[in-house]
CSV table of C-alpha atoms and ligand atoms in Angstrom, one decimal:
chain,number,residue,atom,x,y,z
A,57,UNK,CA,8.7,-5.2,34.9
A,58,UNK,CA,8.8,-6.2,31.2
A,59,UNK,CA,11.3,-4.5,28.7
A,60,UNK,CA,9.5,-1.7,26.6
A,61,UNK,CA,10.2,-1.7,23.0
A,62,UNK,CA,9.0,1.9,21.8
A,63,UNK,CA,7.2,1.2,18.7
A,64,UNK,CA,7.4,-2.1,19.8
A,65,UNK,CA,10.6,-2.3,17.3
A,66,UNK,CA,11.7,-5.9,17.1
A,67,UNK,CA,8.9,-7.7,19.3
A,68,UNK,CA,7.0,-10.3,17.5
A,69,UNK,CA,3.5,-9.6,17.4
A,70,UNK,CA,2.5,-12.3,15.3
A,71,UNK,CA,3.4,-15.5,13.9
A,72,UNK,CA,2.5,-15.3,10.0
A,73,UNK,CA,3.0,-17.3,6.8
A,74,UNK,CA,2.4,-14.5,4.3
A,75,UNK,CA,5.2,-13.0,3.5
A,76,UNK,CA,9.1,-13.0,4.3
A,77,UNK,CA,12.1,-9.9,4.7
A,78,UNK,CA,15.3,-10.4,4.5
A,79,UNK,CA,17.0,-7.0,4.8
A,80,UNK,CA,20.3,-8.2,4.7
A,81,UNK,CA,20.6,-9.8,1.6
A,82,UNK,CA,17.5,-8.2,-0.2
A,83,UNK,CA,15.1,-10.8,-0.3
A,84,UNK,CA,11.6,-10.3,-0.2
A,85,UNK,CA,8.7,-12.9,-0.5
A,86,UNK,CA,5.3,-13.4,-0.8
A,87,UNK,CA,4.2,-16.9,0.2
A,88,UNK,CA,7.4,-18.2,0.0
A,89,UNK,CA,8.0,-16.9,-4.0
A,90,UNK,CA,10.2,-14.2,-4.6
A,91,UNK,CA,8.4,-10.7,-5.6
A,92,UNK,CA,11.2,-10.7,-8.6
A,93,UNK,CA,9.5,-14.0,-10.3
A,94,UNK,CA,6.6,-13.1,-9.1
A,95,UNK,CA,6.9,-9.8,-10.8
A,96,UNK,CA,7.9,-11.4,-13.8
A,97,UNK,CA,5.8,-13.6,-14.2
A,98,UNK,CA,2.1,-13.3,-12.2
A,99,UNK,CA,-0.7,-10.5,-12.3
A,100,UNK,CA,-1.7,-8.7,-9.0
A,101,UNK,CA,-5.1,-10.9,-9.5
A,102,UNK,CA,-3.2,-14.2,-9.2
A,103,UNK,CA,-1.0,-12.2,-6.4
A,104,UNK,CA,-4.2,-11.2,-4.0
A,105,UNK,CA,-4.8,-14.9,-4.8
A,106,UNK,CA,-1.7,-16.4,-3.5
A,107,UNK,CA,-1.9,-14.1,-0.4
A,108,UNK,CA,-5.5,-14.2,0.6
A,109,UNK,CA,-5.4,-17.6,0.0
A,110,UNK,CA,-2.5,-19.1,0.9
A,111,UNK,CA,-1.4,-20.8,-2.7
A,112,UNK,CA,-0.8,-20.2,-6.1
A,113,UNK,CA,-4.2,-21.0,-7.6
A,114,UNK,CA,-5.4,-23.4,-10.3
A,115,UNK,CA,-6.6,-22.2,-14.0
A,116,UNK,CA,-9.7,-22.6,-12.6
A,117,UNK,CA,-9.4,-21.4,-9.4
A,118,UNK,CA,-7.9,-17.9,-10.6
A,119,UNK,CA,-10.5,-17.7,-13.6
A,120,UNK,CA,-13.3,-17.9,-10.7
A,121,UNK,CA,-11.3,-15.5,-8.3
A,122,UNK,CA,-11.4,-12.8,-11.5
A,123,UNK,CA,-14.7,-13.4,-12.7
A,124,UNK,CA,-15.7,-12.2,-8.7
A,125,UNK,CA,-13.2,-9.4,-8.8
A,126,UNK,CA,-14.7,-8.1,-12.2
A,127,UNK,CA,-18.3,-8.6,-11.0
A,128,UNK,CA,-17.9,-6.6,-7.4
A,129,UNK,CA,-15.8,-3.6,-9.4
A,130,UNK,CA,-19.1,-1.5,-9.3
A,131,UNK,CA,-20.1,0.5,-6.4
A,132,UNK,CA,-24.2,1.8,-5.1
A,133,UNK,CA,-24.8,5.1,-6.2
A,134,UNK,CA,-25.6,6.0,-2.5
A,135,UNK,CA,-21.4,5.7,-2.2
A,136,UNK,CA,-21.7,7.5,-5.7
A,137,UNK,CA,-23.5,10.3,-3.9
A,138,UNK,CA,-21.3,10.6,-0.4
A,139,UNK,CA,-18.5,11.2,-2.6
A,140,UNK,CA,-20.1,13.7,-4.4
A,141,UNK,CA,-20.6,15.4,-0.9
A,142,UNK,CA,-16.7,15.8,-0.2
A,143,UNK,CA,-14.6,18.5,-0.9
A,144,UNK,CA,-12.9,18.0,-3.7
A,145,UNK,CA,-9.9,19.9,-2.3
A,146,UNK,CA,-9.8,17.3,0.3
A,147,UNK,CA,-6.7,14.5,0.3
A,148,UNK,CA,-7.4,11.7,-1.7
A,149,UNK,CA,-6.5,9.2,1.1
A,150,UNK,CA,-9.2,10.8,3.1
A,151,UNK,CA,-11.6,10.4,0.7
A,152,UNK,CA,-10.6,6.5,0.1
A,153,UNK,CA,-11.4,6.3,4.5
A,154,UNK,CA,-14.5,7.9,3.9
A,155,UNK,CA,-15.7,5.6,1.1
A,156,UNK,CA,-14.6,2.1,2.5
A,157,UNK,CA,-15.9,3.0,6.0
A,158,UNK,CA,-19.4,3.3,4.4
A,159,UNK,CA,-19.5,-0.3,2.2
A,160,UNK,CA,-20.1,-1.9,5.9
A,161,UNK,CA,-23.7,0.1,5.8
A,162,UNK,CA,-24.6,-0.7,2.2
A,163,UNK,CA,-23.6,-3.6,2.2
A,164,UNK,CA,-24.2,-5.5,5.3
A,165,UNK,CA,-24.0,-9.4,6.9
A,166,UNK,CA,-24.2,-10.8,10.5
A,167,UNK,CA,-21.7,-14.2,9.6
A,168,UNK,CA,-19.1,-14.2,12.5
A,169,UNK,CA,-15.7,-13.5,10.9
A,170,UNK,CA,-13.9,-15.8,13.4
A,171,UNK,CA,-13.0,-18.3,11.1
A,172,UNK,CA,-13.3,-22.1,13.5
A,173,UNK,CA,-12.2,-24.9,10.7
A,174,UNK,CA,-11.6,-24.2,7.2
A,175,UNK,CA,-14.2,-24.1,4.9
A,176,UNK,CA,-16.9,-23.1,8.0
A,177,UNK,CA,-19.3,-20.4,6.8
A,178,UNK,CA,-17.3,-17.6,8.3
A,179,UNK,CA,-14.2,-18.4,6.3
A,180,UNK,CA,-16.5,-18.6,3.1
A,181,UNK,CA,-17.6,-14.9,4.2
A,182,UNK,CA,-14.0,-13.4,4.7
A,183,UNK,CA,-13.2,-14.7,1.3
A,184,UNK,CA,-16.4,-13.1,-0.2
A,185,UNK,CA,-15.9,-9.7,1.2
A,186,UNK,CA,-12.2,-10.4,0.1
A,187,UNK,CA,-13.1,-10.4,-3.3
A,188,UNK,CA,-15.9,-7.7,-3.0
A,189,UNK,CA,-13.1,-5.2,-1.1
A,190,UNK,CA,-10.7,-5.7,-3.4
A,191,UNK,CA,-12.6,-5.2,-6.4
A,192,UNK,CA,-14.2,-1.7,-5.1
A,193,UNK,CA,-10.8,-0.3,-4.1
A,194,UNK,CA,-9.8,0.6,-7.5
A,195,UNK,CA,-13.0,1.5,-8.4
A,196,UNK,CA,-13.3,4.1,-5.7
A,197,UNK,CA,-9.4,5.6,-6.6
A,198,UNK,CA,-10.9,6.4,-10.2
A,199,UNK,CA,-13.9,7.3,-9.6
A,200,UNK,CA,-12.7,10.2,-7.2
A,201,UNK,CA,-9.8,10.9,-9.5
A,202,UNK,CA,-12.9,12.0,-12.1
A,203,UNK,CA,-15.0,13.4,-9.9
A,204,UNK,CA,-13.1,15.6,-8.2
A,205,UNK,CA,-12.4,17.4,-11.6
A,206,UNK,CA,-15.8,17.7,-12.0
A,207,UNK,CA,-16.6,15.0,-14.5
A,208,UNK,CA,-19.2,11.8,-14.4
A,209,UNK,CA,-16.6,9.0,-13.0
A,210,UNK,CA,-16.3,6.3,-16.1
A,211,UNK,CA,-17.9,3.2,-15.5
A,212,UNK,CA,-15.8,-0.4,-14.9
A,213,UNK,CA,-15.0,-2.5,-18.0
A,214,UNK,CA,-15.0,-6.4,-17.2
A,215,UNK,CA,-13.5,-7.1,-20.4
A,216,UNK,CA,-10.1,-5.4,-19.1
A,217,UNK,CA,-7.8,-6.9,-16.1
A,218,UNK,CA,-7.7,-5.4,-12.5
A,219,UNK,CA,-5.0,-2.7,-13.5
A,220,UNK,CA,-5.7,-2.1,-16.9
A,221,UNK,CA,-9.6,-1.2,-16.1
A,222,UNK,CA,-8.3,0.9,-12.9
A,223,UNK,CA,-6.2,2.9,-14.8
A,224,UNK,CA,-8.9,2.8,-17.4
A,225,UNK,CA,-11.6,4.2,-15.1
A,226,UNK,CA,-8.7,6.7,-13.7
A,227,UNK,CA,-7.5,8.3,-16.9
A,228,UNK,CA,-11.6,8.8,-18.5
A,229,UNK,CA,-12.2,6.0,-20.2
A,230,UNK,CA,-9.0,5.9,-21.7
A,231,UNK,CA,-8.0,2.3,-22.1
A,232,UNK,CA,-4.2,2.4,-21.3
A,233,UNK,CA,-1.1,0.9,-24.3
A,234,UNK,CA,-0.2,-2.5,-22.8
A,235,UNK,CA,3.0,-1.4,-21.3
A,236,UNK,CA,1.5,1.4,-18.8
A,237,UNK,CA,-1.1,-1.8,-17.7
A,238,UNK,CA,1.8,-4.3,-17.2
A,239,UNK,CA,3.9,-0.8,-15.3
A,240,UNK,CA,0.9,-0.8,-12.9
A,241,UNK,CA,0.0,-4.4,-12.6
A,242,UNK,CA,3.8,-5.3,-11.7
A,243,UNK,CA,3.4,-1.9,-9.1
A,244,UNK,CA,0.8,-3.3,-7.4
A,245,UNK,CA,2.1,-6.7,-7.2
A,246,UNK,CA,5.3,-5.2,-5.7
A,247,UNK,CA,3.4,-3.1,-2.9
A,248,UNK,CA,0.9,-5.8,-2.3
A,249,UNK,CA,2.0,-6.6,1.3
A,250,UNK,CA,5.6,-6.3,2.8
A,251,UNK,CA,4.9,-8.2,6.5
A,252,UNK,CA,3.9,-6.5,9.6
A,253,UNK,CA,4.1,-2.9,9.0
A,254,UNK,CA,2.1,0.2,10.6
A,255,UNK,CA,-0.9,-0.6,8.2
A,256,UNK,CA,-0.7,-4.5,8.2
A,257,UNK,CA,-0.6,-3.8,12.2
A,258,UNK,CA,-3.4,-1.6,12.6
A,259,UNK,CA,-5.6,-4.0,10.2
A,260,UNK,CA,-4.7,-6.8,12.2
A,261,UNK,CA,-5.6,-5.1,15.6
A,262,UNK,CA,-8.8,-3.6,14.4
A,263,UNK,CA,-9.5,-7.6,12.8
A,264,UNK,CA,-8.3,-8.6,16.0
A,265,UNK,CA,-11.7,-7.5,17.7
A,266,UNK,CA,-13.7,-9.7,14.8
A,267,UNK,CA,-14.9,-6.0,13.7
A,268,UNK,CA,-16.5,-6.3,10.6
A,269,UNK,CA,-13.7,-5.9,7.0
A,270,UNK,CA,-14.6,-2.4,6.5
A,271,UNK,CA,-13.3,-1.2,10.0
A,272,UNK,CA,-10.1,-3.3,9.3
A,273,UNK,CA,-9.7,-1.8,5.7
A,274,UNK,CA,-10.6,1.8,6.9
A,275,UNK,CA,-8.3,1.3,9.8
A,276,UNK,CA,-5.6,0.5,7.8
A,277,UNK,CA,-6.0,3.3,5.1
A,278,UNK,CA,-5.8,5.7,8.0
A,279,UNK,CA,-2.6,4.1,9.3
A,280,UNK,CA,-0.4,4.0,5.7
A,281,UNK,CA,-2.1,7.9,5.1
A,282,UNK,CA,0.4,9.0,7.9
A,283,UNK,CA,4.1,10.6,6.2
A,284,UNK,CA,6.1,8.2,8.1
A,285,UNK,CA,4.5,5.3,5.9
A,286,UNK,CA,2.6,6.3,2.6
A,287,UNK,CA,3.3,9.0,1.1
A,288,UNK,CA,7.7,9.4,0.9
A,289,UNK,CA,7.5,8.9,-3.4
A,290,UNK,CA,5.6,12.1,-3.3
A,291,UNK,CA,8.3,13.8,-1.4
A,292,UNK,CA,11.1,12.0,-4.0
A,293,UNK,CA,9.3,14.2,-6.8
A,294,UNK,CA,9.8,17.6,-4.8
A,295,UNK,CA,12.9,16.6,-3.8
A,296,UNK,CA,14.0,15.5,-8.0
A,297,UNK,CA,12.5,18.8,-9.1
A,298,UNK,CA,14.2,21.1,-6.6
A,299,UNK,CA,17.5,19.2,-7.5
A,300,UNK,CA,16.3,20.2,-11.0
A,301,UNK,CA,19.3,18.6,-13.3
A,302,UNK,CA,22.0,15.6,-13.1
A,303,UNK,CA,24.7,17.5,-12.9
A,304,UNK,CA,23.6,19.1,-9.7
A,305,UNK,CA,22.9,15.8,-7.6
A,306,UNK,CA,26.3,15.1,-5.9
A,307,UNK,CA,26.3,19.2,-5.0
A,308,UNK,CA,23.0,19.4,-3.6
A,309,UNK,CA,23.4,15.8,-1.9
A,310,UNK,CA,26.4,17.0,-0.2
A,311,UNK,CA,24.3,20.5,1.0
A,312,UNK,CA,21.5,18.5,2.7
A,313,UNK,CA,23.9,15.7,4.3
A,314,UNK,CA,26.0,18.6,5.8
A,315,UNK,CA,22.0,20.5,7.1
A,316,UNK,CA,21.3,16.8,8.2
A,317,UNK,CA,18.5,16.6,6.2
A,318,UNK,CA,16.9,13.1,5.0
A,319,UNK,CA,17.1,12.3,1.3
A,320,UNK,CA,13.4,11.2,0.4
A,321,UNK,CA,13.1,7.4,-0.7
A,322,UNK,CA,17.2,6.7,0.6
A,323,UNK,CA,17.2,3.9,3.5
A,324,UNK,CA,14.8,1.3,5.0
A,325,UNK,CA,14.2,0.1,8.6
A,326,UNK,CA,14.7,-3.6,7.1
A,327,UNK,CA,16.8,-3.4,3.9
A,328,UNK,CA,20.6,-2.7,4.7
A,329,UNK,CA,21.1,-3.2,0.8
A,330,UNK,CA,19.1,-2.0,-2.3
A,331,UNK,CA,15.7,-2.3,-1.5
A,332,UNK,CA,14.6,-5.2,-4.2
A,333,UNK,CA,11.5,-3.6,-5.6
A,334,UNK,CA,13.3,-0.2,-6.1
A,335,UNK,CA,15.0,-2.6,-8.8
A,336,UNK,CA,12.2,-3.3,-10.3
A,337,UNK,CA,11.1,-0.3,-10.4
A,338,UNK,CA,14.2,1.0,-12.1
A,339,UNK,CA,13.9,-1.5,-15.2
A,340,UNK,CA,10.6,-0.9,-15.6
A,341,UNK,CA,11.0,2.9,-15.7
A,342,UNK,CA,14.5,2.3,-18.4
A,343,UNK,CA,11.7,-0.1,-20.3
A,344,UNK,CA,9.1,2.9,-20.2
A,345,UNK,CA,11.9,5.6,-21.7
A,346,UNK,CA,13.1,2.7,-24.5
A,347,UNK,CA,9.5,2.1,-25.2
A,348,UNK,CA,9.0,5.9,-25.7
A,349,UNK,CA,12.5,6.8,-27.1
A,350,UNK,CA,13.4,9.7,-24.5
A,351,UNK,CA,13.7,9.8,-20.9
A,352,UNK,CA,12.5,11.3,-18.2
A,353,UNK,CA,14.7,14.5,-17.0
A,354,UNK,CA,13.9,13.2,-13.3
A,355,UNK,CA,14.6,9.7,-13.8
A,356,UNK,CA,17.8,11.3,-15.7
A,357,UNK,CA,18.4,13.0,-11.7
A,358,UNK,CA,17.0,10.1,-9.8
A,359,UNK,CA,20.3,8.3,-11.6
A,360,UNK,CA,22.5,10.8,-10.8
A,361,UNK,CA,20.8,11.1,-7.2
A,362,UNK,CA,21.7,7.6,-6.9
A,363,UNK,CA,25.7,7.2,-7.6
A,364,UNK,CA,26.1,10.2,-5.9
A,365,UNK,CA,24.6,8.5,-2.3
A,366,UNK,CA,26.1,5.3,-3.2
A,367,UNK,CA,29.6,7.1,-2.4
A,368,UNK,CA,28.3,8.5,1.5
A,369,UNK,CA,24.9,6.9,2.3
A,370,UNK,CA,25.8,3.2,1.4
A,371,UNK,CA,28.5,2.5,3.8
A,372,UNK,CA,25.9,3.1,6.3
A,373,UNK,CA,23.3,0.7,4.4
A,374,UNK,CA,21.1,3.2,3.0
A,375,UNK,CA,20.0,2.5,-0.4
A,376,UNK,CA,16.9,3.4,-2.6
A,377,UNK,CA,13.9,1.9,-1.2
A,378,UNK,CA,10.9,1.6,-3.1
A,379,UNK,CA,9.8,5.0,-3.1
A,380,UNK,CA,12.5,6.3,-4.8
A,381,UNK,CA,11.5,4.9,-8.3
A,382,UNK,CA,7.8,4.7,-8.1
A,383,UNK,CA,6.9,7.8,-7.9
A,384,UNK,CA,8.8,8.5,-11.3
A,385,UNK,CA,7.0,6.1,-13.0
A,386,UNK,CA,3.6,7.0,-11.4
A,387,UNK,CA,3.9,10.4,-13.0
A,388,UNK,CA,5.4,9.1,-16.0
A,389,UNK,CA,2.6,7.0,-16.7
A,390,UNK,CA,0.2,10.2,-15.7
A,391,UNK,CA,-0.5,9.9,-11.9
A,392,UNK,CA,-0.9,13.0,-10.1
A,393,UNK,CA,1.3,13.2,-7.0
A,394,UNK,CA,-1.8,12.7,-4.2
A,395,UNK,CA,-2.6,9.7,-6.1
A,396,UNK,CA,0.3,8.0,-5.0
A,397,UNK,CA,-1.0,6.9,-1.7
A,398,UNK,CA,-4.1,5.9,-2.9
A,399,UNK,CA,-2.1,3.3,-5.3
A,400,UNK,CA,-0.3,2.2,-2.3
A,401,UNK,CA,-3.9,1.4,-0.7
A,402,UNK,CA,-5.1,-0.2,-3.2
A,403,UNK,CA,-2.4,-3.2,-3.3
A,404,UNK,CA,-1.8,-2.8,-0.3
A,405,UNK,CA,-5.3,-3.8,0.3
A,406,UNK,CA,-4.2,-7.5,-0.8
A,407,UNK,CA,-2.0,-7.7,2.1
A,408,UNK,CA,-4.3,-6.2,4.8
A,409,UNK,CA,-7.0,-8.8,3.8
A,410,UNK,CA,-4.8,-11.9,4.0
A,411,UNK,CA,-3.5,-10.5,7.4
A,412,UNK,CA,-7.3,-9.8,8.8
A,413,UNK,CA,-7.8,-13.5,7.2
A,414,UNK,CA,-4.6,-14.9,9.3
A,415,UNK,CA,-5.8,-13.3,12.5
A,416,UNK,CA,-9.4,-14.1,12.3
A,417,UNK,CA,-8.6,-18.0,11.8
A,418,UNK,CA,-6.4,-17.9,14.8
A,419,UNK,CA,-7.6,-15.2,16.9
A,420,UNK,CA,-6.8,-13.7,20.0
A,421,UNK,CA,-8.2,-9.8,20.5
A,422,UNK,CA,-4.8,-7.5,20.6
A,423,UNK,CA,-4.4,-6.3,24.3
A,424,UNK,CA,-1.0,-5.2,25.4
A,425,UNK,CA,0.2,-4.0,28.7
A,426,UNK,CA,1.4,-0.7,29.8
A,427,UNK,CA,4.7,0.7,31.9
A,428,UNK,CA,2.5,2.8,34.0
A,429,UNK,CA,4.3,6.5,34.4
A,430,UNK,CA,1.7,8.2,36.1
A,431,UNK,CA,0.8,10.2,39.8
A,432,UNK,CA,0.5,7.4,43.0
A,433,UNK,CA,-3.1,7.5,43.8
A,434,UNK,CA,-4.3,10.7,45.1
A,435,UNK,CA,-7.1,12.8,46.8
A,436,UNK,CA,-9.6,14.7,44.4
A,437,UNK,CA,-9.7,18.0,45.1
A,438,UNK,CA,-12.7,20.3,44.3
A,439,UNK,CA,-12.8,22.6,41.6
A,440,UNK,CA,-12.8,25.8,43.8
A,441,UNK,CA,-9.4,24.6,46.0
A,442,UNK,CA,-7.4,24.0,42.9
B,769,LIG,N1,19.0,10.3,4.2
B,769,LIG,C1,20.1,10.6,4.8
B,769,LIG,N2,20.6,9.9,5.8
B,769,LIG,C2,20.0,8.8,6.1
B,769,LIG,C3,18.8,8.4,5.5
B,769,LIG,C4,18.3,9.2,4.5
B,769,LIG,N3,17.2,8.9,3.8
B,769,LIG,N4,18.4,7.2,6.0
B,769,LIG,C5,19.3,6.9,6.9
B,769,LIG,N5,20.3,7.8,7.0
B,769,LIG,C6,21.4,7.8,7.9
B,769,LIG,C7,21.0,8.2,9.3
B,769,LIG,O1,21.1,9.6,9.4
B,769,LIG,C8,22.1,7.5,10.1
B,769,LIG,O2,23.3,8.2,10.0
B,769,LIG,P1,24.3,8.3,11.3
B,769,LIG,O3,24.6,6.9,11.6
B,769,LIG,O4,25.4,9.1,10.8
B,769,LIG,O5,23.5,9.0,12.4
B,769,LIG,C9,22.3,6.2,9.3
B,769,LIG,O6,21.9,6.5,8.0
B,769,LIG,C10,21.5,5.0,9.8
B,769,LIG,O7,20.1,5.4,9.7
B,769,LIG,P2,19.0,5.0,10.7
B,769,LIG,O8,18.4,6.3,11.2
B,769,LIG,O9,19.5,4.0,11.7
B,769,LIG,O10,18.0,4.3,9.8
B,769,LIG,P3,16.5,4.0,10.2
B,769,LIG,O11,16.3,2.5,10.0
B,769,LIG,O12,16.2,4.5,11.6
B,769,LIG,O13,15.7,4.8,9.2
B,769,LIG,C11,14.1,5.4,7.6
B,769,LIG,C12,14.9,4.3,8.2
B,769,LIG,C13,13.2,4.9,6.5
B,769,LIG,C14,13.2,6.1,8.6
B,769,LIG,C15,15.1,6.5,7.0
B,769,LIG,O14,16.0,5.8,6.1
B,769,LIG,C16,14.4,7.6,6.3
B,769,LIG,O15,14.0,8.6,6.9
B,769,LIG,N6,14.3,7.6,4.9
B,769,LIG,C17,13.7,8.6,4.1
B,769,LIG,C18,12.2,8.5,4.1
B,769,LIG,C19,11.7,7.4,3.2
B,769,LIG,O16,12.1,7.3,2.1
B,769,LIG,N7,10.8,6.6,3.7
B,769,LIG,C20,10.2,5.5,3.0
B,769,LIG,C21,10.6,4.2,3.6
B,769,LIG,S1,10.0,2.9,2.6
């Protein structure tokens, strides 16, 4: 009989080149490049780039992979319209499932996407609908954003890069200061893709059965929508606000230790040290408050919050992961809490495509057995003996 796994925790289900986890000492990459120089140094364009396909590009070939990505930013008004059928009290995640599951039907292609040599025609359309995806995601995040508040959503600009024009779109036509657009273009660059995961996994299943990229994207916005993936920054802000000031962290920490309760954004399945892009994170929120001149009252707790697990929780190798400082900045930089997920997605979205991309050049459909737990075979018995 084989060896069940549940949650099939530490079985390979893959072998991948995208991106690398080393828990232990903190490392994570993309490609082989660590997300610090990365986030240093790149833009989430020349990011999706390296994951989708496979290497840094060119001057060339990233001026040609942004062109696309500004081109495809609009959506049909048809997608206009369903939106405008949805309750706007529903979830924003929901919304974002909704929306991506219906670009298959407006716009749609027979290729094959098993991808046989490189360069065939099907590998030509993966990377098309690559570009086409990932431009629409953000478009669809700010258009709902808009809409839901009862206003026209603002139109893309192509004169503004992927996260400056998203949060552009999001915020009303309100072209962001250049800090808030390099905050969200190094957020999206950290949550681009972090290797097989719930999301990643689902994507790759649902790619798995050559179904066509909005399926896989849809599939995989339902998966990371669940609590136990997306979703733990937005708890990090309740839990910050009922903590309410510094000085109460270490007393309130010790009170839900002793109930057993989790600390929202504290420890990681993978990283037994500090998570690397809670790091980030962190500088980027202490450049946001020196930027400003004041600081944030929660990031003031999240601090405090901090040293006062470092004490208890680190022994056992749980640090802040990177919800614990994104959803500071998010709100910071004017994100509504619901949003969060849908920011998530639309990095995320990077990492799902080069994984659907992986699978469908090497393909074989997902199909795992089962540890049967069920009756022997019996007799059906008729309604009226039972
Ligand atoms: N708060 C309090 N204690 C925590 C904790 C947290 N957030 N995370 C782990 N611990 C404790 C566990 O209770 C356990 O203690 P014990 O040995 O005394 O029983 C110990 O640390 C080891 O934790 P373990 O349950 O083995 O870690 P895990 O790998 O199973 O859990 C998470 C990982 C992410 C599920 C868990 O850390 C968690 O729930 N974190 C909060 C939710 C969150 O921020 N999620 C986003 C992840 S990116």
């Amino acid at each position: 009989m084989s060896e069940f796994h549940p949650g099939l925790e530490g079985v390979p289900a893959k072998k991948s080149k995208i991106s690398y986890l080393d828990g232990k000492q903190g490392i994570l990459t993309y490609r082989g490049y660590p997300i610090v120089e990365l986030a240093e140094n790149s833009t989430f364009e020349e990011t999706a780039y390296l994951l989708i396909d496979g290497e840094l590009p060119s001057v060339g070939q990233l001026a040609k992979f942004d062109a696309q990505l500004r081109v495809h930013r609009r959506v049909k008004y048809n997608i206009r319209d369903i939106m405008k059928s949805l309750p706007v009290t529903g979830h924003p995640m929901e919304m974002l499932q909704t929306a991506v599951s219906s670009l298959g039907m407006f716009y749609p292609n027979d290729v094959p996407v098993q991808i046989r040599s490189p360069g065939d025609e099907s590998e030509r359309y993966v990377h098309g609908q690559s570009i086409r995806i990932l431009a629409r995601m953000a478009t669809l995040v700010a258009m709902w954003q808009q809409m839901r508040i009862g206003n026209d959503p603002t139109p893309p600009r192509s004169d503004l890069s992927y996260a400056a024009n998203f949060l552009y779109m999001f915020q009303n036509g309100v072209e962001p200061d250049p800090l808030v657009a390099r905050i969200m273009d190094v957020c999206l660059i950290l949550h681009a893709e972090h290797t097989l995961n719930a999301s990643t996994f689902a994507a790759m299943v649902t790619g798995s059965t050559l179904a066509m990229p909005s399926y896989v994207i849809a599939a995989a916005i339902g998966t990371l929508a669940g609590p136990l993936h997306g979703g733990a920054n937005e708890q990090v802000i309740q839990m910050l606000k009922e903590i309410g000031v510094p000085e109460q962290a270490p007393a309130w920490l010790d009170k839900k230790l002793a109930a057993k309760e989790v600390i929202w954004g504290m420890g990681h399945r993978e990283y037994k040290v500090k998570d690397p892009r809670a790091t980030l994170l962190q500088h980027l929120m202490r450049e946001l408050a020196e930027s400003r001149g004041s600081i944030s009252p929660l990031f003031e707790t999240a601090l405090a919050l901090e040293e006062a697990c470092e004490a208890v929780l680190a022994p056992k190798g749980v640090y802040p992961n990177v919800d614990f400082y994104s959803g500071i900045l998010y709100r910071e930089i004017g994100i509504p809490p619901d949003q969060f997920t849908s920011i998530f997605a639309i990095a995320r979205t990077a990492g799902w495509l080069a994984h659907w991309r992986e699978q469908v050049s090497q393909n074989r459909i997902f199909r795992p057995t089962q540890i049967y737990t069920g009756h022997d075979p019996r007799k059906y018995v008729a309604i009226a003996a039972r």
